Amino acid sequence: MPKQTLEVRGRRAREERRRAEKALKRRLEGAEAAAAVEEAADILEGDASQVGEGALPDTGWRGLVAGVQRGGVLTVVVGGRTYGASLARELARDGYSLTVGDRVQAVLDTPGRVTIVDVEPRRTKLARVREDRSRRSAFAREEAVLAANVDVAVIVAAVADPPFHPKLVDRFLVICQYGGIRPILCLNKCDLVASPPDLSIYAGLGLPIVYASAATGTGLDDLRGLLAGTVAVFTGHSGVGKSSLVNALLGEEQQAVGTVGAGYRRGRHTTTSSSLLPLDDDSYLVDTPGVRSLGIWEINPRTLAAYFPDFDPIVPGCRFSTCSHVHEPACAVKEAVEDGEIARQRYESYLRLMEG
Ligand code: GDP
Ligand code: ZN
């Protein structure tokens, strides 16, 4: 590979990391999230009577994409009322693809329907790989954004049944960093074991950890506290208890969970691919399928290390500035793994992700 290309990539990696760090810092401060949620609440619970055809501004009303149905049919909430929505021709032509959580400007042109005339830049995104197998080119991968403007991702894992998989947590952490989303680790089913697994690696990364049990209610108040003033998404393997936790938070007891199509997705959202639900007075939940198969989008092998903050202080010690920390000699990261300075499990996750 020409040296120049590597330099450009190195620079891009640094820029990408700086952006991610800045975004993460803002998220951690929480202020921006709280303001955004307040705005969302204004839109979702707004005064419908003020949104009438007689009082229609040319620029449209602020709206929030609250649902995306299979086939891409959108619902948008404007002034507390839900409308079917279409994209204005120019936006459709530009290939805009909207997702739950997107902020838009909408005009009411036909009764009961709105046209989206503008889309605000996304503050954060939860994204995965979408491969277009019909086009056999190197560019046949595109970003599929599952949710926009999400503040917090609750990475749910179980202490047992299914067993705890740290590698999955590592994968979700990269996705969160990439999208500027603040991660929280929720260890569910704590009623099943006497002592939960050692999570000191994650505590060391500054990740908030909630020990919970949807069955007994342990940790739910902690979770509520962390979710206050945010738009959140629950991610994690099937069977770890996401639906159970959400149902417990929603206060919908006695709902059957654990069967296909059951839980908080049942009934209410059978035709909706993704939707936005009020979780509490000041927090929302984006309920989106597909999070289980979350891959990592366009994270170049050269930039992947940038998403492992525990490698940061070590990387400058590698002999080669372009070191991938896989096979190069004099790699400080590999040495740090041997010395126990970097957790082996984290390094193994890194290698796994390098493979794609
Ligand atoms: P999801 O696929 O992540 O949404 O998981 P579910 O919420 O459907 O839960 C899967 C199974 O785990 C169900 O049988 C639940 O009853 C069970 N479960 C969920 N949370 C807990 C918990 O805290 N403790 C125990 N013992 N079982 C739980
Ligand atoms: Zn290295």
Short mmCIF file of N, CA and C and ligand atoms in Angstrom, two decimals, residues 314-315 317-320 322-326 328-334, ligand 2:
data_model
loop_
_atom_site.label_atom_id
_atom_site.label_comp_id
_atom_site.label_asym_id
_atom_site.label_seq_id
_atom_site.Cartn_x
_atom_site.Cartn_y
_atom_site.Cartn_z
N ILE A 314 -1.42 3.19 24.75
CA ILE A 314 -0.40 2.21 24.40
C ILE A 314 0.06 2.37 22.95
N VAL A 315 -0.89 2.69 22.08
CA VAL A 315 -0.64 2.69 20.63
C VAL A 315 0.60 3.49 20.20
N GLY A 317 3.33 3.62 21.36
CA GLY A 317 4.55 2.86 21.58
C GLY A 317 4.86 1.83 20.50
N CYS A 318 3.94 1.61 19.56
CA CYS A 318 4.19 0.65 18.48
C CYS A 318 5.29 1.18 17.56
N ARG A 319 6.12 0.26 17.04
CA ARG A 319 7.22 0.73 16.19
C ARG A 319 6.69 1.41 14.94
N PHE A 320 5.65 0.82 14.34
CA PHE A 320 5.11 1.38 13.10
C PHE A 320 3.88 2.21 13.39
N THR A 322 1.64 2.81 11.50
CA THR A 322 0.47 2.23 10.85
C THR A 322 0.16 0.85 11.41
N CYS A 323 0.71 0.54 12.57
CA CYS A 323 0.57 -0.80 13.15
C CYS A 323 -0.91 -1.18 13.30
N SER A 324 -1.24 -2.38 12.86
CA SER A 324 -2.62 -2.85 13.01
C SER A 324 -2.76 -3.66 14.29
N HIS A 325 -1.65 -3.87 14.98
CA HIS A 325 -1.62 -4.61 16.25
C HIS A 325 -2.02 -6.07 16.07
N VAL A 326 -1.81 -6.58 14.86
CA VAL A 326 -2.15 -7.98 14.62
C VAL A 326 -0.88 -8.81 14.42
N GLU A 328 2.39 -7.24 13.34
CA GLU A 328 3.63 -6.46 13.23
C GLU A 328 4.59 -6.77 14.37
N PRO A 329 5.89 -6.67 14.08
CA PRO A 329 6.85 -6.79 15.18
C PRO A 329 6.85 -5.50 16.02
N ALA A 330 7.35 -5.62 17.22
CA ALA A 330 7.46 -4.47 18.13
C ALA A 330 6.14 -3.73 18.28
N CYS A 331 5.09 -4.50 18.48
CA CYS A 331 3.76 -3.90 18.68
C CYS A 331 3.52 -3.73 20.18
N ALA A 332 3.36 -2.48 20.58
CA ALA A 332 3.20 -2.20 22.01
C ALA A 332 1.88 -2.74 22.55
N VAL A 333 0.87 -2.82 21.67
CA VAL A 333 -0.43 -3.32 22.12
C VAL A 333 -0.31 -4.79 22.48
N LYS A 334 0.35 -5.55 21.60
CA LYS A 334 0.51 -6.99 21.89
C LYS A 334 1.33 -7.19 23.16
ZN ZN B 2 0.71 -2.25 17.43
#
